[in-house]
Short mmCIF file of C-alpha atoms in Angstrom, two decimals:
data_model
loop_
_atom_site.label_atom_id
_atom_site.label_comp_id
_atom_site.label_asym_id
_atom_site.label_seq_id
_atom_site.Cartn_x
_atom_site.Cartn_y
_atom_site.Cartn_z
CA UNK A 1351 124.18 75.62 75.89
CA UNK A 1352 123.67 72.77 78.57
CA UNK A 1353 124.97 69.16 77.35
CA UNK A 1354 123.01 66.28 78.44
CA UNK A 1355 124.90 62.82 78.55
CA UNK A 1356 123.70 59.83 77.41
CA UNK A 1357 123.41 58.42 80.82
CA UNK A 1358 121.10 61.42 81.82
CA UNK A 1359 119.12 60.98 78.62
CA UNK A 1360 118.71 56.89 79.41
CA UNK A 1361 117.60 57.88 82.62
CA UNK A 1362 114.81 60.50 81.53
CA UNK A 1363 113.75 58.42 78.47
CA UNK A 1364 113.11 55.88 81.42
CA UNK A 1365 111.13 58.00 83.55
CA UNK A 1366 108.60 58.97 80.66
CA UNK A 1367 108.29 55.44 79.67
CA UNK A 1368 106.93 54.49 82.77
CA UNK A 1369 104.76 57.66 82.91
CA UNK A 1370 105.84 58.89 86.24
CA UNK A 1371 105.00 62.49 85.80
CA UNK A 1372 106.12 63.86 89.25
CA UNK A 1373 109.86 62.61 88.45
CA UNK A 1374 109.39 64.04 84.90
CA UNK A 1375 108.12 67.49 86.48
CA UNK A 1376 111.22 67.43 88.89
CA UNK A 1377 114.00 67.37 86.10
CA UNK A 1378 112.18 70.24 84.46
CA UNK A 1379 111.44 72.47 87.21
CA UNK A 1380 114.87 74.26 87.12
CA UNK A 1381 115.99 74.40 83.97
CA UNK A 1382 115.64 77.55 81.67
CA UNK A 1383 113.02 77.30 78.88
CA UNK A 1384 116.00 77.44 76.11
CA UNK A 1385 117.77 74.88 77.98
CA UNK A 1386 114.39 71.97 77.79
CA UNK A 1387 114.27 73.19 74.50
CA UNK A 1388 117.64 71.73 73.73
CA UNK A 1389 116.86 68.49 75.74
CA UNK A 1390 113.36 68.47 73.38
CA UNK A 1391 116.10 68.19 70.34
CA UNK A 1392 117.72 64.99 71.80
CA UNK A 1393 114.31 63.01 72.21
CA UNK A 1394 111.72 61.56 69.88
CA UNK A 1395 108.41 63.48 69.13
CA UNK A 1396 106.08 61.29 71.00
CA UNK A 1397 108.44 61.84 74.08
CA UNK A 1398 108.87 65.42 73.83
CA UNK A 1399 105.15 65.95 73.71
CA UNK A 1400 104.48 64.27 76.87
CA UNK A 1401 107.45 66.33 78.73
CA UNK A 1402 105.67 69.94 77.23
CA UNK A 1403 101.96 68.72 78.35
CA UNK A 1404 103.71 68.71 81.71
CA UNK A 1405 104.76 72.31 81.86
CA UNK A 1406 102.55 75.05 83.22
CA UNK A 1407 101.15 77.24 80.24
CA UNK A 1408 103.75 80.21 80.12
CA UNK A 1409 106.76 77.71 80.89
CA UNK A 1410 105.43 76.01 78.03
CA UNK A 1411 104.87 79.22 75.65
CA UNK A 1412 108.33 79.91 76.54
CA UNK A 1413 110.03 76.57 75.59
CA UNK A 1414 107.45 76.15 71.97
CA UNK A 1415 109.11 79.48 71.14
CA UNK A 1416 112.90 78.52 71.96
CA UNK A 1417 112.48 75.55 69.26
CA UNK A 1418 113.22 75.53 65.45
CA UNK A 1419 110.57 76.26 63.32
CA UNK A 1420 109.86 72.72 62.16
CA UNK A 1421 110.13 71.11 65.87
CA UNK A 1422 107.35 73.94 66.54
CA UNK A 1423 105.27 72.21 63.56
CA UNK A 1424 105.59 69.04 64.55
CA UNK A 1425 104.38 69.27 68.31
CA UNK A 1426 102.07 71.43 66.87
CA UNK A 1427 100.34 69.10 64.26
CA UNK A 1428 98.60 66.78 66.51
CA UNK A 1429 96.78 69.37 68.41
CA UNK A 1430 93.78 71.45 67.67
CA UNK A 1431 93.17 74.85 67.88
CA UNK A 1432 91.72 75.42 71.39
CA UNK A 1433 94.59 73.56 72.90
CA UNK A 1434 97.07 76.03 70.42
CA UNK A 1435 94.99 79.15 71.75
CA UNK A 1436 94.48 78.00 75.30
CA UNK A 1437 98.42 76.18 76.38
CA UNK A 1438 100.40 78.56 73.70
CA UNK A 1439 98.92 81.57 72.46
CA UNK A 1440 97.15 83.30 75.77
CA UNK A 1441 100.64 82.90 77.43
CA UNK A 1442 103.13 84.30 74.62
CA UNK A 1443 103.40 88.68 74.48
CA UNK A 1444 101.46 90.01 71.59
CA UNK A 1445 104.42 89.58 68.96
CA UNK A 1446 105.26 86.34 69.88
CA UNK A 1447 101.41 84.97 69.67
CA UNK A 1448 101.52 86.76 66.18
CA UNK A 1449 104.99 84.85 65.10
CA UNK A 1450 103.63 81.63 65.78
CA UNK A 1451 100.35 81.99 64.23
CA UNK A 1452 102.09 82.62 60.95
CA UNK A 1453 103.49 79.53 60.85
CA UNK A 1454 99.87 77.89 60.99
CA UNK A 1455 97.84 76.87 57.99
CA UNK A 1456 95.45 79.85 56.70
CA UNK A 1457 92.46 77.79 57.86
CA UNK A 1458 93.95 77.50 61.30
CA UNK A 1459 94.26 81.16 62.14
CA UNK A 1460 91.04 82.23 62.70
CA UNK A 1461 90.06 79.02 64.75
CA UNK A 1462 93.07 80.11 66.84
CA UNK A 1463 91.73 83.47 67.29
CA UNK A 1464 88.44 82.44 67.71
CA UNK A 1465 89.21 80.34 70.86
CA UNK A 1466 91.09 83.46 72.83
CA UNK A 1467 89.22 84.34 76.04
CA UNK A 1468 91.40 88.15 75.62
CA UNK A 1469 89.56 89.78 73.57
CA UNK A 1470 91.55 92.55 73.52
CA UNK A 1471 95.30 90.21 72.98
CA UNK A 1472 93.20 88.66 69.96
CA UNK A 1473 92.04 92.43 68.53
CA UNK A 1474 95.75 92.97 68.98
CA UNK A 1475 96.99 89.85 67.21
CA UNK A 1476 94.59 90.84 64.31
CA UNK A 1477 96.22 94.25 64.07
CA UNK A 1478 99.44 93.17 63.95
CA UNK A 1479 99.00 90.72 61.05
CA UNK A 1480 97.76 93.43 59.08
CA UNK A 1481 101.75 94.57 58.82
CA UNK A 1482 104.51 92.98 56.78
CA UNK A 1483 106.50 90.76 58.65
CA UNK A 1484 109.65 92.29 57.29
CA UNK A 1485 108.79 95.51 58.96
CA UNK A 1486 108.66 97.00 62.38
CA UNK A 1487 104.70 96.51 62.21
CA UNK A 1488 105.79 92.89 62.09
CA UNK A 1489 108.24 92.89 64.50
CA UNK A 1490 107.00 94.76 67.21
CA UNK A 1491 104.76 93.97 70.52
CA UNK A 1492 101.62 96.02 71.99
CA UNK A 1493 102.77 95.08 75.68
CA UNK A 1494 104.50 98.45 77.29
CA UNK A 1495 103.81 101.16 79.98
CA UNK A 1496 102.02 104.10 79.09
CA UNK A 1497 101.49 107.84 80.26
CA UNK A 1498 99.99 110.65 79.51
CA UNK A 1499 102.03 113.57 79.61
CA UNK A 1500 99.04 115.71 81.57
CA UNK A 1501 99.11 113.43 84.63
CA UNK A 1502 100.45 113.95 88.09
CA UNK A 1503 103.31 111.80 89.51
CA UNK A 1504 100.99 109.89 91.72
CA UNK A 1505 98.59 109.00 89.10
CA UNK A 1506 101.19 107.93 86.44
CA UNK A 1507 102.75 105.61 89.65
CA UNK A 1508 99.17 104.30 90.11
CA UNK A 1509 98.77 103.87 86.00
CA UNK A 1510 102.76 102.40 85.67
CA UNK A 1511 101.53 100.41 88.46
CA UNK A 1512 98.15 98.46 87.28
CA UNK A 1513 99.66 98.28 83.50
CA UNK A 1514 102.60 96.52 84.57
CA UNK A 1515 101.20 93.67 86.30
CA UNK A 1516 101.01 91.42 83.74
CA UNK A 1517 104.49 92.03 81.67
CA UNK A 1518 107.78 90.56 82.17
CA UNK A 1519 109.51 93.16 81.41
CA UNK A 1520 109.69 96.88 81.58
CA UNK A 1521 112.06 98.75 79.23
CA UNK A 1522 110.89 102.32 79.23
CA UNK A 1523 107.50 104.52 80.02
CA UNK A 1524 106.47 105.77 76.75
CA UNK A 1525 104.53 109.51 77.26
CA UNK A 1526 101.66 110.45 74.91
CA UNK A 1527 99.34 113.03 74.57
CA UNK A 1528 95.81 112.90 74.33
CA UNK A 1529 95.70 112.02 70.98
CA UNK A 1530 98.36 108.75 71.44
CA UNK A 1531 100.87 110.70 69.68
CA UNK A 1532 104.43 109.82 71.20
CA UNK A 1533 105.59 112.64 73.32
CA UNK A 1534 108.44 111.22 74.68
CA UNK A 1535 110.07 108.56 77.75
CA UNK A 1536 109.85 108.68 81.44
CA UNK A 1537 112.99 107.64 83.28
CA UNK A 1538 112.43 105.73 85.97
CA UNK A 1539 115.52 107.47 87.79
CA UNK A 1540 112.33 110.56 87.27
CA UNK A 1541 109.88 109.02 89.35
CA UNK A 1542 112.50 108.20 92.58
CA UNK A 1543 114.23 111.86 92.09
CA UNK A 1544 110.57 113.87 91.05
CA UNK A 1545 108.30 112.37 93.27
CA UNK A 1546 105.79 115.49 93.20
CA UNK A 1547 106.29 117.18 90.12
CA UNK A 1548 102.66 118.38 88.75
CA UNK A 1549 103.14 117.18 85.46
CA UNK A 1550 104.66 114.30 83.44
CA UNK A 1551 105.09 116.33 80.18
CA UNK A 1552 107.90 118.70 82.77
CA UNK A 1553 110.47 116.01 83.47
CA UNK A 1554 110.37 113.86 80.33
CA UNK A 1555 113.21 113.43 77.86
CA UNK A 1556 111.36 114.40 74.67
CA UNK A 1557 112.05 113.23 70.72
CA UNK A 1558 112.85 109.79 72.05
CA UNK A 1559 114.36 107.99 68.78
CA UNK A 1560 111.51 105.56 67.12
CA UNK A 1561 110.29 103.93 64.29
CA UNK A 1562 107.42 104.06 61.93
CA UNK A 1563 105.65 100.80 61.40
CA UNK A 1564 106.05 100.04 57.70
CA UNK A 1565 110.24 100.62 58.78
CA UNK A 1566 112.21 97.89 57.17
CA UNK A 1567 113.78 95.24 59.72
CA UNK A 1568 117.34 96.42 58.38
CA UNK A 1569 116.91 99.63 59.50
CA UNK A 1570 115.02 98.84 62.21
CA UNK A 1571 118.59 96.91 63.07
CA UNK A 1572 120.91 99.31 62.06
CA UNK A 1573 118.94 101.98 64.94
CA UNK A 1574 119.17 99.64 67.32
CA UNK A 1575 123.23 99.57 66.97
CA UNK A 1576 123.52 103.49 65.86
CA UNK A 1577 121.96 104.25 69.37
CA UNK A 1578 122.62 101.52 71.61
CA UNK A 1579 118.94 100.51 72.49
CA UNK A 1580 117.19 97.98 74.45
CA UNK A 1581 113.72 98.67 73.07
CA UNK A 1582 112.58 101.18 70.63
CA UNK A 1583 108.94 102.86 70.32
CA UNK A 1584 106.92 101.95 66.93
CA UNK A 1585 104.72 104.86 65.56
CA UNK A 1586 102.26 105.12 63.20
CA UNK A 1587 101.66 107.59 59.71
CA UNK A 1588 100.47 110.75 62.43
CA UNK A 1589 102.98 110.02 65.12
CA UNK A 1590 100.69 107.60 67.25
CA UNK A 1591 102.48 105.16 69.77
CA UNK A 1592 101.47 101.80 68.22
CA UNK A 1593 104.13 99.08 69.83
CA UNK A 1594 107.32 98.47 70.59
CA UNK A 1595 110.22 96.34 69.59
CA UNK A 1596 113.30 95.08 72.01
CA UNK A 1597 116.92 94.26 70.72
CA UNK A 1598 116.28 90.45 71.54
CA UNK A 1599 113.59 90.64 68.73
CA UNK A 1600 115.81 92.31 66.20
CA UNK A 1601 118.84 90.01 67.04
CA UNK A 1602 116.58 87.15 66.44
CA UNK A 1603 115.31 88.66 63.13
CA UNK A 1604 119.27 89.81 62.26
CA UNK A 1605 120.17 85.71 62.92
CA UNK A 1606 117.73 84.48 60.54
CA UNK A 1607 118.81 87.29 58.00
CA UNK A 1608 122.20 86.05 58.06
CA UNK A 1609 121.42 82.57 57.93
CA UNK A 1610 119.22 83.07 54.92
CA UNK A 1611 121.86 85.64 52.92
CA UNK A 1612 124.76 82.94 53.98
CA UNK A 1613 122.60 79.80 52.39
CA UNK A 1614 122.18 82.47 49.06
CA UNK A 1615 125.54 83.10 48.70
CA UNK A 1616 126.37 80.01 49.02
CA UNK A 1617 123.71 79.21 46.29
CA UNK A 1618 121.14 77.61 48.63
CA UNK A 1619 117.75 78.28 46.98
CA UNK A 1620 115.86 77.67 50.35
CA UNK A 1621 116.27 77.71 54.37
CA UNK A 1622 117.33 74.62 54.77
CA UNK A 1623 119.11 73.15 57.78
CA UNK A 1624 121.09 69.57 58.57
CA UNK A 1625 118.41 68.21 60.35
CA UNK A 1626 115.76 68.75 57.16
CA UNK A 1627 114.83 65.34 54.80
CA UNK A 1628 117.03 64.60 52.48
CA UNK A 1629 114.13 65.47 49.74
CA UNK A 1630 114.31 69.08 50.72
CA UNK A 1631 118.25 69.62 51.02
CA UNK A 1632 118.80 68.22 47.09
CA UNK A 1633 115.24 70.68 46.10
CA UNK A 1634 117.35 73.78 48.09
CA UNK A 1635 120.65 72.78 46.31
CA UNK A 1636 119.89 71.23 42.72
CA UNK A 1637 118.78 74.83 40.97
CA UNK A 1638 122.33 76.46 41.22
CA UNK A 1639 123.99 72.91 40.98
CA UNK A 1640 121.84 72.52 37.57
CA UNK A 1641 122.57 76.39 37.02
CA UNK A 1642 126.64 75.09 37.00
CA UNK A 1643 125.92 72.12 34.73
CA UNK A 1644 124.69 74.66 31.97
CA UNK A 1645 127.44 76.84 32.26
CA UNK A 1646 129.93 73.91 32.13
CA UNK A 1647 128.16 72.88 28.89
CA UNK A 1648 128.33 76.61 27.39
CA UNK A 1649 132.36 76.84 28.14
CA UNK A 1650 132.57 73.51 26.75
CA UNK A 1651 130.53 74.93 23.75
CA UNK A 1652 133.20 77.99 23.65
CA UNK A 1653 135.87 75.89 23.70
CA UNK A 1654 134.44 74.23 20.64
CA UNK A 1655 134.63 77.04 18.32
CA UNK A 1656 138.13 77.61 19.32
CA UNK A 1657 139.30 74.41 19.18
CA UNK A 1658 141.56 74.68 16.59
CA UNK A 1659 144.08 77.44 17.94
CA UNK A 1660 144.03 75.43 21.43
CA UNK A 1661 144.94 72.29 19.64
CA UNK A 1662 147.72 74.29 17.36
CA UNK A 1663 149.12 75.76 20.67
CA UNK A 1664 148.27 73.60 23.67
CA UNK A 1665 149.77 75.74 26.45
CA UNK A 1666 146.89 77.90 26.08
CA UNK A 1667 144.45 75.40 28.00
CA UNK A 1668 146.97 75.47 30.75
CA UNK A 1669 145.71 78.80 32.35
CA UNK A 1670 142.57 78.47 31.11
CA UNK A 1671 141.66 77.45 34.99
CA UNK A 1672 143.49 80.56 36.36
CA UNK A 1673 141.56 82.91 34.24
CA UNK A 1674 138.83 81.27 35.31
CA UNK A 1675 139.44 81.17 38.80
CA UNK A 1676 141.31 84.45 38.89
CA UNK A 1677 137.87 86.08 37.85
CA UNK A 1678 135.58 84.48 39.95
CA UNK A 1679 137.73 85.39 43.42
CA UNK A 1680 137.69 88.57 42.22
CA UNK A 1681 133.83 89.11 41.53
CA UNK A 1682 133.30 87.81 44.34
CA UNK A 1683 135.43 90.04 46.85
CA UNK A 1684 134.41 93.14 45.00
CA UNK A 1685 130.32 92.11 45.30
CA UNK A 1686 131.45 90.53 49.34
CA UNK A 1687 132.48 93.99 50.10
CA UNK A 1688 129.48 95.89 48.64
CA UNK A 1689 126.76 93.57 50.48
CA UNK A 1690 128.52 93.77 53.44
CA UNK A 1691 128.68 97.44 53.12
CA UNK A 1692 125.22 98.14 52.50
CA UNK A 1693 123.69 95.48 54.94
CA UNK A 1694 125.59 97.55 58.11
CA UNK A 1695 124.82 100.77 56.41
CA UNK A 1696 128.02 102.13 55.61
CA UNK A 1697 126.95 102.33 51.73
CA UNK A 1698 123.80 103.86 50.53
CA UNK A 1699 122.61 103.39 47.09
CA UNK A 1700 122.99 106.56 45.81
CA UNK A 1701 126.12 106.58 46.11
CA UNK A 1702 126.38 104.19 42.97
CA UNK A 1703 128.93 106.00 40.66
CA UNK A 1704 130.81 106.68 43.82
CA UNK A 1705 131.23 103.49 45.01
CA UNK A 1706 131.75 102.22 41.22
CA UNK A 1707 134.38 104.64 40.59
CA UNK A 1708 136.43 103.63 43.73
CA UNK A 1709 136.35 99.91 42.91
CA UNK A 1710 137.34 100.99 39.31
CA UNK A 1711 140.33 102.39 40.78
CA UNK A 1712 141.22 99.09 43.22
CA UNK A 1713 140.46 96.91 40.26
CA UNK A 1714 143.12 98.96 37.44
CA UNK A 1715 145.66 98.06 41.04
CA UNK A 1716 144.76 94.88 40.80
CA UNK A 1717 144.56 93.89 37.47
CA UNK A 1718 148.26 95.50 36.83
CA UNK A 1719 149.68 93.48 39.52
CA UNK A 1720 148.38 90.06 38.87
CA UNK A 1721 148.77 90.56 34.80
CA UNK A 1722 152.07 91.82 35.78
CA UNK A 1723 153.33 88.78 38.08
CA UNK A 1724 151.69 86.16 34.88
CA UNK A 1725 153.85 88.09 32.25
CA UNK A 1726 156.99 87.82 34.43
CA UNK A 1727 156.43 83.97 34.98
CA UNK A 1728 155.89 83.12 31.38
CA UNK A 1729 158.61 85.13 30.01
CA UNK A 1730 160.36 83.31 32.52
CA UNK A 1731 158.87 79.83 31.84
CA UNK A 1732 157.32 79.85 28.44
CA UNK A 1733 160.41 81.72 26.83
CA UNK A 1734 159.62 80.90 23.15
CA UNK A 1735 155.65 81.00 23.54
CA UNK A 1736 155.06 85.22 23.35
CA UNK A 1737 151.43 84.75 22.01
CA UNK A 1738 150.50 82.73 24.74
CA UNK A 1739 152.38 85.24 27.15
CA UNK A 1740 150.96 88.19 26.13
CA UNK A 1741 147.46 86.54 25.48
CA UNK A 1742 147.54 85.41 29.51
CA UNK A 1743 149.12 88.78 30.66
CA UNK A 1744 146.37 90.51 28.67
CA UNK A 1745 143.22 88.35 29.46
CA UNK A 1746 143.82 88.72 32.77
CA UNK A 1747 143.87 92.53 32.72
CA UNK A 1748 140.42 92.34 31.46
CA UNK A 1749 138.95 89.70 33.23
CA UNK A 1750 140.04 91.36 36.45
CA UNK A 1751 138.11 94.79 35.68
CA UNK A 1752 135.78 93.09 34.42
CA UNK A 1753 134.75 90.85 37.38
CA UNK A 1754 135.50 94.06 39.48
CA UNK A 1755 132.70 95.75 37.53
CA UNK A 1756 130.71 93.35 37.94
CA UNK A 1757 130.76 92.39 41.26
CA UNK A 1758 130.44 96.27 42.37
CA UNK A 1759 127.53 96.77 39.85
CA UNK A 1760 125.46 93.69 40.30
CA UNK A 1761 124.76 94.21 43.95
CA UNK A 1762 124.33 98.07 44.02
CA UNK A 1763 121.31 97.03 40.88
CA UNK A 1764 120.12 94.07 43.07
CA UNK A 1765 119.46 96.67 46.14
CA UNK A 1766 118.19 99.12 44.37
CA UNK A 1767 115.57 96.73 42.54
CA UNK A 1768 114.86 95.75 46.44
CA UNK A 1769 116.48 92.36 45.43
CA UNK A 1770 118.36 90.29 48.32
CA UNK A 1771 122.14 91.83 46.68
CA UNK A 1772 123.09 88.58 48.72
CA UNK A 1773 122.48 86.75 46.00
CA UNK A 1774 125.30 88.56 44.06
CA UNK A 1775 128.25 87.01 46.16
CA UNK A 1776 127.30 83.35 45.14
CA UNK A 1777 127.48 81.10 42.17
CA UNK A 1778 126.06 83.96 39.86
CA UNK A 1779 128.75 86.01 40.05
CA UNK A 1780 130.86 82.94 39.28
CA UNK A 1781 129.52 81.24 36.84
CA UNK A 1782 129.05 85.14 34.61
CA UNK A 1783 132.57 85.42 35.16
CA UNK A 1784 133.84 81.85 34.09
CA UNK A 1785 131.63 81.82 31.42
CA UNK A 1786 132.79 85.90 30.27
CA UNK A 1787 136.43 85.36 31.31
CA UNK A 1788 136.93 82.55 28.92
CA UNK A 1789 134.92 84.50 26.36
CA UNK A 1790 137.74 87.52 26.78
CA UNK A 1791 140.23 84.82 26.76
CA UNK A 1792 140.12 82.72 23.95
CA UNK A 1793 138.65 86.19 22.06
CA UNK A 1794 142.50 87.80 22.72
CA UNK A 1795 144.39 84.74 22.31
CA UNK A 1796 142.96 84.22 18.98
CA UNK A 1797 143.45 87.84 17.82
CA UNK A 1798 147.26 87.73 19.02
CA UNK A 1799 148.16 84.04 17.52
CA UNK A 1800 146.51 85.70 14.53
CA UNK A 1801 148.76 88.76 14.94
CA UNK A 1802 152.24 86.33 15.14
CA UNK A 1803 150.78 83.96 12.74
CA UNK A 1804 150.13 81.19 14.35
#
């Protein structure tokens, strides 16, 4: 990331204020579109529009698409649709244009599209908001190379050559038959070392690995590490070459999955950044924080009905914390391990009462060594106090499988519900088990002061 220093910012600031567009042009022209899209972040609005009106159209494409979302709304808001269609949208590969047209109003799309001189990029643009933005449909681009398996070596050179005029980039050449149906890829070490071979479908490398369209992004993701790809074809139902998605597209969508599961567990209700108002950050944060209050007020409640043993033997509100605590760590690791697990796809779902068993298993460890270290301490500490020592030693024995239980369980249901299971390693797996493992508590340390008659 390139710093800019306040002297160089000063300096800028100065040349736009005088409107002196050539010196404006001149400390643009070499720097990378992400790069003036981290110089945008350091000026005001107003200034940052005049700096993008300067750029050519696909410098400009380039740098609107490096921004946050809401930086993209903002520059965005004073301009009308033409200007959208004609600076952005003609200049930005077919999944790009269809990315930032979702973020427009409903209203605005169609203008948008209306005002395309491609026909043919707008037909695509429609097509591709037909899929689910969650999927490979959603993810994926129409711009790629394209053979048929029946042609000669000089005509697929003469093809390869007219189609890939206007893209950046070239990844692979994607073989079909006459039907569209993906056949398979043409290395381009082929064309150099098979100059005259009759036909394409002869030197191929058939059964490339793809993806159907209505593929979830997490999958999408986890074929993209499995086989160590740079771009992967998208098919249709019948096997029909449709688009294609590169890794930079799925390590952009990967990002803003981890951003958003992050901001769950850490009982965010909303995408919210630093830089968002101050109106939006307390609306993202006050559900769960509200969510906490409640359960505060039900312990409290608990506490109420056994008030009378806690007040005959005080000690017992000394671990009432650690049982507390104790249970919530653990929930938490237990439900931490599953979502990771299942996001990288090293657990599957039907593997349920495998996966339950096993943390069974870790959680009887568990639960014998930390009850085991509390009953050592307070026969140590709290000599004379063997209700309260064997109510702690106890409590946490159950609290510990518990929490293990459910932090495995709730995660595995949550996936299998197609439920973000991220949301099963934040405050909802703390506040059941605060609120449960003071339930178990105060439940066995009534039964055993009952038991020594106390």
């Amino acid at each position: 990331m390139k710093e800019f220093t306040d002297e160089y910012l000063k300096r800028l600031r100065d040349i736009i204020a005088a409107h002196n567009d050539e010196e404006a042009r001149k400390e643009l022209e070499d720097m990378h579109p992400a790069d003036i899209a981290d110089l945008y972040r350091e000026l005001d609005l107003e200034e940052a529009e005049y700096l993008l009106n300067l750029l050519d159209g696909e410098i400009a494409a380039d740098v609107l698409m490096e921004l946050d979302e809401e930086d993209r709304k903002h520059l965005l808001a004073d301009m009308d649709a033409e200007d959208i269609a004609r600076q952005f949208i003609e200049h930005l590969d077919s999944d790009e244009a269809v990315d930032l047209i979702q973020e427009l109003d409903e209203e605005d799309r169609d203008e948008v599209l209306t005002h395309l001189d491609d026909v043919e990029q707008a037909g695509d643009i429609i097509d591709l908001l037909k899929y689910d933005e969650d999927t490979a449909g959603g993810l994926m681009g129409t711009e790629m190379v394209v053979v048929n398996e029946n042609w000669s070596m000089p005509e697929c050179i003469k093809q390869m050559r007219m189609q890939a005029e206007d893209m950046d980039e070239i990844y692979y050449v994607y073989v079909v038959d006459n039907d569209d149906r993906l056949r398979g890829i043409l290395p381009l070490k082929t064309l150099i070392t098979h100059p005259s071979v009759s036909k394409i479908k002869h030197v191929m490398d058939e059964d490339p690995v793809s993806v159907k369209a209505d593929t979830p992004i997490d999958e999408v993701a986890l074929d993209f590490e499995k086989y160590d790809l740079v771009a992967m074809p998208v098919i249709d139902s019948i096997g029909r070459l449709v688009g294609r998605i590169t890794v930079d597209d799925v390590m952009d969508q990967v990002r803003e999955s981890q951003e958003r599961d992050y901001q769950l567990a850490s009982g965010l209700s909303s995408d919210v950044s630093a830089d968002d108002s101050i109106l939006s950050q307390t609306k993202a944060r006050i559900p769960w924080l509200m969510i906490g209050v409640c359960s505060g007020i039900m312990a409290s409640m608990i506490l109420g009905v056994f008030e009378s043993e806690i007040a005959a033997v005080t000690a017992l509100a000394l671990f009432i914390p650690i049982i507390g605590g104790t249970g919530g760590n653990v929930g938490v690791q237990a439900s931490a391990i599953v979502v990771q697990s299942l996001a990288n796809g090293s657990l599957d779902v039907k593997e349920f009462s495998k996966q339950l068993g096993k943390e069974i298993l870790v959680g009887l460890l568990n639960a014998s060594i930390i009850s085991g270290v509390m009953l050592a301490y307070n026969l140590i500490m709290l000599p004379g106090e063997l209700s309260v020592t064997l109510s702690v030693a106890c409590s946490l024995f159950v609290v510990v499988m518990f929490a293990t239980i459910l932090g495995t369980v709730v995660p595995l249901t949550l996936e299998k519900l197609k439920i973000n299971p991220a949301l099963a390693t934040g405050p909802f797996i703390q506040i059941s088990n605060d609120i449960v493992g003071l339930v178990i508590y105060v439940t066995i340390a009534r039964w055993f002061l009952q038991m020594f008659g106390q």
